């Protein structure tokens, strides 16, 4: 039995005693203990592939802060890596791929990898983390959305304008649809494997879907996420496994996102959470939406911002507090502690 299931109850819009909180990228470079473990591992990818070390860094933020959920330590880019694209991290430059998927011939070569072998290190990490958590809080599994994964596969790394993938979308939509098809089938297998290994909720990170024009978002990102939601195992061990969809920049499409059958929508900070609740709160829970940059302000300002978000959401359940995107590597961990404490203190319903 889970000792703290507040996060899962809030996602199911069941009564809670306080608003649960976790932070996107809660394990990472802003924690000195993470940097030390990463150094020992040799590289970021070796850290992801080493069960013991991946377990250790997943638990590090929970040792510091009373977070209401843990998130698997891994990366969305393990999926294109398993497709043979050769992921590596150039020092100070972020993720890169040895091979890109841009031409008709590249697309023809794409395949759905065997998740059970190629990504076994991820499901091994899930099982190991569940054991180490000992039912303290639920474990979140995750994947990138088909479109967000395609951004990295076509661009070959991070991008500021998504020139290659968007050109493909306008010039050869058939090629992009084929990539998205392969990604969708892979993500369904991948998330189901995480659920079977013990992930108690899953989040689909659609980090770059918000760069698409109206209409194209629905056709090239949302449609495929809808297929994933429909293909997931939604119950495990007698309990619902909630699905959270996070499209950064997706605030104008909330009704469309809520209609795909997910349990919760992740919001970035540009949307008013109270207004989002009025729009879709009868269908889904909401997760968010503190501007991660506000963590650079002093604790009093952080608390004021937490209070503004909690007040805007209003009473009752259905809110999981989070950042509107990942925590910055330059954040002072004491400020993250102030955020978590403020959410718990200001939301407690006595
Ligand atoms: O140098 C290092 O130690 C690597 C930094 C790092 C970390 C800590 C990367 C490289 N990935 C991660 C972990 C990670 N990535 C988690 C772990 C669990 C957690 O604590 O939250 C998760 C959930 C992710 C997901 C992820 N990776 C996303 C989606 C979320 C988002 O931020 O939008 C994306 C887009 C990535 C790609 C990626 N991997 C790493 C970096 C620096 C990036 C972003 C590159 C870019 O901006 O394009």
Coordinates of C-alpha atoms and ligand atoms in Angstrom, one line a residue:
X1 CA 0.0 0.0 0.0
X2 CA 1.2 3.5 -0.9
X3 CA 2.0 5.5 2.2
X4 CA 1.4 8.8 0.3
X5 CA -1.0 8.6 -2.7
X6 CA -2.0 12.3 -2.6
X7 CA -0.6 12.7 -6.1
X8 CA -2.6 9.9 -7.6
X9 CA -5.8 11.0 -5.9
X10 CA -5.4 14.6 -7.1
X11 CA -4.9 13.2 -10.7
X12 CA -8.1 11.3 -10.4
X13 CA -9.8 14.4 -8.9
X14 CA -10.5 12.5 -5.6
X15 CA -10.4 14.4 -2.3
X16 CA -7.0 15.3 -1.0
X17 CA -5.8 16.9 2.3
X18 CA -3.4 19.3 0.5
X19 CA -2.1 20.0 -3.0
X20 CA 0.6 17.5 -4.0
X21 CA 3.8 18.8 -5.6
X22 CA 6.7 17.5 -7.7
X23 CA 9.0 19.4 -10.1
X24 CA 9.8 18.6 -13.7
X25 CA 13.5 17.7 -13.9
X26 CA 13.6 17.4 -10.1
X27 CA 16.7 15.2 -10.3
X28 CA 19.4 17.2 -12.2
X29 CA 22.3 19.5 -12.3
X30 CA 21.0 22.1 -9.7
X31 CA 21.7 19.4 -7.0
X32 CA 25.4 19.0 -6.1
X33 CA 24.8 15.4 -5.2
X34 CA 23.5 14.7 -8.7
X35 CA 26.6 16.3 -10.2
X36 CA 28.8 14.1 -8.0
X37 CA 27.0 10.9 -9.0
X38 CA 27.1 11.9 -12.7
X39 CA 30.8 12.5 -12.5
X40 CA 31.3 9.0 -11.1
X41 CA 29.1 7.5 -13.8
X42 CA 31.3 9.1 -16.5
X43 CA 28.5 10.4 -18.7
X44 CA 24.8 11.2 -18.7
X45 CA 23.9 8.2 -20.8
X46 CA 26.0 5.9 -18.6
X47 CA 24.1 7.3 -15.6
X48 CA 20.8 6.5 -17.3
X49 CA 22.0 2.9 -18.2
X50 CA 23.3 2.1 -14.7
X51 CA 20.4 0.7 -12.6
X52 CA 21.9 1.5 -9.3
X53 CA 23.0 5.0 -10.1
X54 CA 19.7 5.8 -11.9
X55 CA 17.9 4.7 -8.8
X56 CA 20.2 6.8 -6.6
X57 CA 19.6 10.0 -8.5
X58 CA 15.9 9.5 -8.7
X59 CA 15.7 9.4 -4.9
X60 CA 18.1 12.3 -4.3
X61 CA 15.5 15.1 -4.6
X62 CA 13.2 13.1 -2.3
X63 CA 15.8 13.0 0.4
X64 CA 16.0 16.8 0.3
X65 CA 12.3 17.8 -0.2
X66 CA 9.0 16.2 0.9
X67 CA 7.9 15.7 -2.7
X68 CA 4.7 13.8 -3.4
X69 CA 6.0 11.9 -6.4
X70 CA 9.2 10.5 -7.8
X71 CA 10.0 10.6 -11.6
X72 CA 12.1 7.9 -13.2
X73 CA 15.6 9.2 -14.0
X74 CA 16.1 8.8 -17.7
X75 CA 15.6 10.9 -20.8
X76 CA 13.1 11.1 -23.6
X77 CA 15.9 10.6 -26.1
X78 CA 16.5 7.0 -25.1
X79 CA 13.8 6.2 -27.7
X80 CA 15.5 7.5 -30.9
X81 CA 18.8 6.1 -29.5
X82 CA 17.1 2.6 -29.4
X83 CA 16.2 3.2 -33.1
X84 CA 19.9 3.3 -33.8
X85 CA 20.3 7.1 -34.3
X86 CA 23.3 7.2 -31.9
X87 CA 22.6 9.7 -29.1
X88 CA 25.6 11.5 -27.5
X89 CA 26.0 14.6 -25.4
X90 CA 28.6 17.1 -26.6
X91 CA 30.0 18.9 -23.6
X92 CA 28.0 22.1 -23.0
X93 CA 26.0 21.7 -26.1
X94 CA 23.1 19.4 -25.1
X95 CA 21.9 16.2 -26.9
X96 CA 23.0 15.3 -30.4
X97 CA 22.4 12.4 -32.8
X98 CA 25.1 10.8 -35.1
X99 CA 22.4 10.2 -37.7
X100 CA 19.4 12.3 -38.6
X101 CA 16.1 11.3 -40.3
X102 CA 15.6 13.7 -43.2
X103 CA 15.3 12.0 -46.5
X104 CA 12.9 9.4 -48.0
X105 CA 15.7 6.8 -47.6
X106 CA 16.3 7.7 -43.9
X107 CA 12.5 7.4 -43.2
X108 CA 12.3 4.0 -45.0
X109 CA 15.0 2.7 -42.7
X110 CA 13.2 3.6 -39.5
X111 CA 11.8 0.8 -37.4
X112 CA 10.0 0.1 -34.1
X113 CA 12.7 -1.1 -31.8
X114 CA 12.2 -4.1 -29.5
X115 CA 11.6 -2.3 -26.3
X116 CA 12.1 -5.4 -24.2
X117 CA 15.7 -5.6 -25.2
X118 CA 16.8 -2.2 -26.4
X119 CA 15.2 -0.3 -23.5
X120 CA 15.5 -3.0 -20.9
X121 CA 17.8 -0.7 -18.9
X122 CA 14.8 1.7 -18.4
X123 CA 12.4 -0.9 -17.2
X124 CA 15.1 -2.3 -14.9
X125 CA 15.5 1.1 -13.5
X126 CA 11.7 1.4 -12.9
X127 CA 11.7 -1.9 -11.0
X128 CA 14.7 -1.0 -8.9
X129 CA 13.4 2.5 -8.1
X130 CA 10.0 1.0 -7.0
X131 CA 11.9 -1.3 -4.6
X132 CA 14.0 1.6 -3.3
X133 CA 10.9 3.8 -2.8
X134 CA 9.3 1.2 -0.7
X135 CA 5.8 2.7 -1.4
X136 CA 6.8 6.1 0.0
X137 CA 5.3 8.0 -3.0
X138 CA 4.2 7.0 -6.5
X139 CA 6.7 6.7 -9.3
X140 CA 6.0 8.5 -12.6
X141 CA 7.2 7.0 -15.9
X142 CA 7.5 9.1 -19.0
X143 CA 8.1 9.4 -22.7
X144 CA 8.5 12.2 -25.3
X145 CA 5.5 12.7 -27.6
X146 CA 5.9 11.4 -31.1
X147 CA 6.3 15.0 -32.5
X148 CA 8.8 16.1 -29.8
X149 CA 10.9 12.9 -30.5
X150 CA 10.7 13.6 -34.2
X151 CA 12.0 17.2 -33.6
X152 CA 15.3 15.7 -32.3
X153 CA 15.4 12.9 -34.9
X154 CA 15.0 15.3 -37.8
X155 CA 17.0 18.2 -36.4
X156 CA 19.7 16.0 -35.0
X157 CA 19.7 17.9 -31.7
X158 CA 18.1 20.9 -30.1
X159 CA 16.8 23.7 -32.3
X160 CA 15.7 27.3 -32.0
X161 CA 13.5 27.3 -35.1
X162 CA 12.7 23.7 -36.0
X163 CA 13.5 24.5 -39.6
X164 CA 14.2 21.0 -40.9
X165 CA 11.2 19.3 -39.3
X166 CA 8.7 22.1 -40.2
X167 CA 10.0 22.2 -43.7
X168 CA 9.4 18.5 -43.9
X169 CA 5.9 19.0 -42.5
X170 CA 5.0 21.6 -45.2
X171 CA 6.9 20.0 -48.1
X172 CA 6.6 16.2 -47.4
X173 CA 3.9 15.7 -44.8
X174 CA 3.8 12.0 -45.8
X175 CA 7.4 11.5 -44.6
X176 CA 6.7 13.2 -41.3
X177 CA 3.5 11.1 -40.8
X178 CA 5.6 8.0 -41.3
X179 CA 8.1 9.0 -38.6
X180 CA 5.2 9.8 -36.3
X181 CA 3.6 6.5 -36.9
X182 CA 6.8 4.6 -36.0
X183 CA 7.3 6.8 -32.9
X184 CA 3.7 6.3 -31.8
X185 CA 4.0 2.5 -31.9
X186 CA 7.3 2.6 -30.1
X187 CA 6.0 5.0 -27.3
X188 CA 2.9 2.7 -26.7
X189 CA 5.3 -0.3 -26.2
X190 CA 7.7 1.8 -24.1
X191 CA 5.1 3.3 -21.7
X192 CA 3.3 0.0 -21.3
X193 CA 6.6 -1.7 -20.5
X194 CA 7.2 1.0 -17.8
X195 CA 3.7 0.5 -16.4
X196 CA 4.3 -3.2 -16.3
X197 CA 7.6 -2.7 -14.5
X198 CA 5.8 -0.5 -11.9
X199 CA 5.3 3.1 -13.1
X200 CA 2.2 4.3 -11.3
X201 CA 1.4 7.3 -13.5
X202 CA 2.9 8.3 -16.9
X203 CA 3.6 11.7 -18.4
X204 CA 3.9 12.4 -22.2
X205 CA 6.3 15.3 -22.7
X206 CA 5.2 17.2 -25.8
X207 CA 7.9 19.9 -25.2
X208 CA 7.8 21.3 -28.7
X209 CA 4.2 20.7 -29.9
X210 CA 3.6 24.3 -29.0
X211 CA 5.8 25.5 -31.9
X212 CA 3.2 24.2 -34.4
X213 CA 0.5 26.4 -36.0
X214 CA -3.1 25.9 -35.2
X215 CA -4.4 22.8 -37.1
X216 CA -0.9 21.4 -37.5
X217 CA -0.7 20.8 -33.8
X218 CA -3.8 18.7 -33.9
X219 CA -2.7 16.8 -37.0
X220 CA 1.0 16.2 -36.2
X221 CA 1.1 16.1 -32.5
X222 CA -2.2 15.7 -30.7
X223 CA -3.6 13.0 -33.0
X224 CA -0.7 10.7 -32.2
X225 CA -0.9 11.4 -28.5
X226 CA -4.5 10.4 -28.6
X227 CA -3.5 7.1 -30.2
X228 CA -1.0 6.6 -27.4
X229 CA -3.5 7.3 -24.7
X230 CA -5.9 4.8 -26.3
X231 CA -3.1 2.2 -26.5
X232 CA -1.9 2.3 -22.9
X233 CA -2.6 -0.1 -20.1
X234 CA -4.7 2.1 -17.8
X235 CA -4.8 -0.1 -14.8
X236 CA -2.1 -2.1 -13.0
X237 CA -2.1 -3.9 -9.6
X238 CA -5.8 -3.0 -9.2
X239 CA -5.2 0.7 -9.5
X240 CA -5.8 3.3 -12.3
X241 CA -2.5 4.5 -14.0
X242 CA -3.2 8.1 -14.8
X243 CA -1.8 9.7 -17.9
X244 CA -0.6 13.3 -18.0
X245 CA -0.2 15.2 -21.3
X246 CA 2.1 18.2 -21.2
X247 CA 2.3 20.3 -24.3
X248 CA 4.5 23.3 -23.6
X249 CA 2.7 26.3 -25.2
X250 CA -0.5 24.3 -25.5
X251 CA -2.7 26.6 -23.4
X252 CA -4.9 27.6 -26.3
X253 CA -5.7 24.0 -27.1
X254 CA -6.9 22.7 -23.7
X255 CA -10.3 21.6 -24.8
X256 CA -8.8 19.6 -27.7
X257 CA -6.2 18.0 -25.3
X258 CA -8.8 17.2 -22.7
X259 CA -10.8 15.4 -25.4
X260 CA -8.1 12.7 -26.0
X261 CA -8.9 10.8 -22.9
X262 CA -5.9 11.7 -20.7
X263 CA -6.5 12.1 -16.9
X264 CA -4.5 15.4 -16.5
X265 CA -3.0 18.2 -18.5
X266 CA 0.3 19.8 -17.7
X267 CA 0.3 23.6 -18.1
X268 CA 3.1 26.0 -18.6
X269 CA 3.1 29.4 -16.8
X270 CA 1.6 31.4 -19.7
X271 CA -1.9 30.1 -18.9
X272 CA -4.0 31.2 -15.9
X273 CA -4.7 27.9 -14.1
X274 CA -8.1 29.2 -12.8
X275 CA -9.3 29.9 -16.3
X276 CA -7.9 26.5 -17.4
X277 CA -10.0 24.9 -14.7
X278 CA -13.2 26.7 -15.8
X279 CA -12.5 25.4 -19.4
X280 CA -11.6 21.8 -18.8
X281 CA -11.6 21.1 -15.0
X282 CA -14.8 18.9 -15.3
X283 CA -12.9 16.5 -17.5
X284 CA -9.2 16.5 -16.4
X285 CA -6.9 17.3 -13.5
X286 CA -4.4 20.2 -14.0
X287 CA -0.7 20.1 -13.3
X288 CA 1.4 23.2 -13.0
X289 CA 2.2 26.0 -13.5
X290 CA 4.9 27.9 -11.6
X291 CA 7.4 29.8 -13.8
X292 CA 10.7 28.0 -13.1
X293 CA 12.6 31.3 -13.4
X294 CA 10.6 32.6 -10.4
X295 CA 12.7 30.2 -8.3
X296 CA 15.6 32.7 -8.7
X297 CA 13.7 35.3 -6.6
X298 CA 13.9 35.3 -2.8
X299 CA 11.7 32.8 -0.8
X300 CA 9.1 35.5 0.1
X301 CA 8.5 36.1 -3.6
X302 CA 8.4 32.4 -4.3
X303 CA 5.7 32.0 -1.6
X304 CA 3.7 34.9 -3.1
X305 CA 3.7 33.2 -6.5
X306 CA 2.7 29.8 -5.0
X307 CA -0.2 31.5 -3.2
X308 CA -1.3 33.3 -6.4
X309 CA -1.4 30.0 -8.3
X310 CA -3.2 28.1 -5.5
X311 CA -5.8 30.9 -5.2
X312 CA -6.3 31.1 -8.9
X313 CA -7.0 27.3 -9.0
X314 CA -9.4 27.6 -6.1
X315 CA -10.4 25.0 -3.6
X316 CA -11.1 21.3 -4.0
X317 CA -9.0 18.6 -5.7
X318 CA -7.7 18.1 -9.2
X319 CA -4.5 20.2 -8.9
X320 CA -1.0 18.8 -8.9
X321 CA 1.4 21.6 -8.2
X322 CA 4.5 21.7 -10.6
X323 CA 6.7 24.0 -12.5
X324 CA 5.6 25.1 -16.0
X325 CA 8.8 23.5 -17.4
X326 CA 12.0 21.9 -16.1
X327 CA 13.9 23.4 -13.2
X328 CA 17.0 25.4 -14.3
X329 CA 20.4 23.9 -13.5
X330 CA 21.3 27.3 -11.9
X331 CA 18.5 27.1 -9.3
X332 CA 19.5 27.3 -5.6
X333 CA 18.2 24.0 -4.0
X334 CA 17.0 26.0 -0.9
X335 CA 14.6 27.9 -3.1
X336 CA 13.2 24.6 -4.4
X337 CA 12.7 23.6 -0.8
X338 CA 10.9 26.9 -0.1
X339 CA 8.5 26.2 -3.1
X340 CA 7.6 22.7 -1.8
X341 CA 7.1 23.9 1.8
X342 CA 4.9 26.8 0.6
X343 CA 2.7 24.5 -1.5
X344 CA 2.1 22.2 1.4
X345 CA 1.6 24.9 4.0
X346 CA -0.7 27.1 2.0
X347 CA -2.9 24.4 0.5
X348 CA -3.5 22.3 3.6
X349 CA -7.2 21.9 4.2
X350 CA -7.6 21.4 7.9
Ligands
LIG1 O1 24.3 17.1 -18.2 C1 23.4 16.3 -17.7 O2 23.6 15.8 -16.6 C2 22.2 16.1 -18.5 C3 21.1 17.0 -18.2 C4 19.8 16.2 -18.4 C5 19.0 15.7 -17.3 C6 19.2 15.8 -15.9 C7 19.3 15.7 -19.6 C8 19.8 16.0 -21.0 N1 18.2 15.0 -19.3 C9 18.0 14.9 -18.0 C10 17.0 14.1 -17.3 C11 15.6 14.2 -17.7 N2 15.2 14.6 -19.0 C12 14.5 13.8 -17.0 C13 14.7 13.1 -15.6 C14 13.7 13.0 -14.6 C15 13.4 14.3 -13.8 O3 14.0 14.5 -12.8 O4 12.5 15.1 -14.2 C16 13.3 14.0 -17.8 C17 11.9 13.8 -17.4 C18 13.8 14.5 -19.0 C19 12.9 14.8 -20.1 C20 13.4 15.5 -21.3 N3 14.6 15.4 -22.0 C21 12.6 16.4 -22.1 C22 11.2 16.7 -21.8 C23 11.1 17.7 -20.7 C24 11.5 19.1 -21.1 O5 12.4 19.6 -20.4 O6 10.9 19.7 -22.1 C25 13.4 16.9 -23.2 C26 13.0 17.9 -24.2 C27 14.7 16.3 -23.1 C28 15.8 16.4 -24.0 C29 17.1 16.8 -23.3 N4 17.8 15.9 -22.5 C30 18.8 16.6 -21.9 C31 18.7 17.9 -22.2 C32 19.6 19.0 -21.7 C33 17.5 18.1 -23.0 C34 16.9 19.3 -23.6 C35 17.6 19.8 -24.8 C36 16.8 20.9 -25.5 O7 16.6 21.9 -24.8 O8 16.5 20.8 -26.6

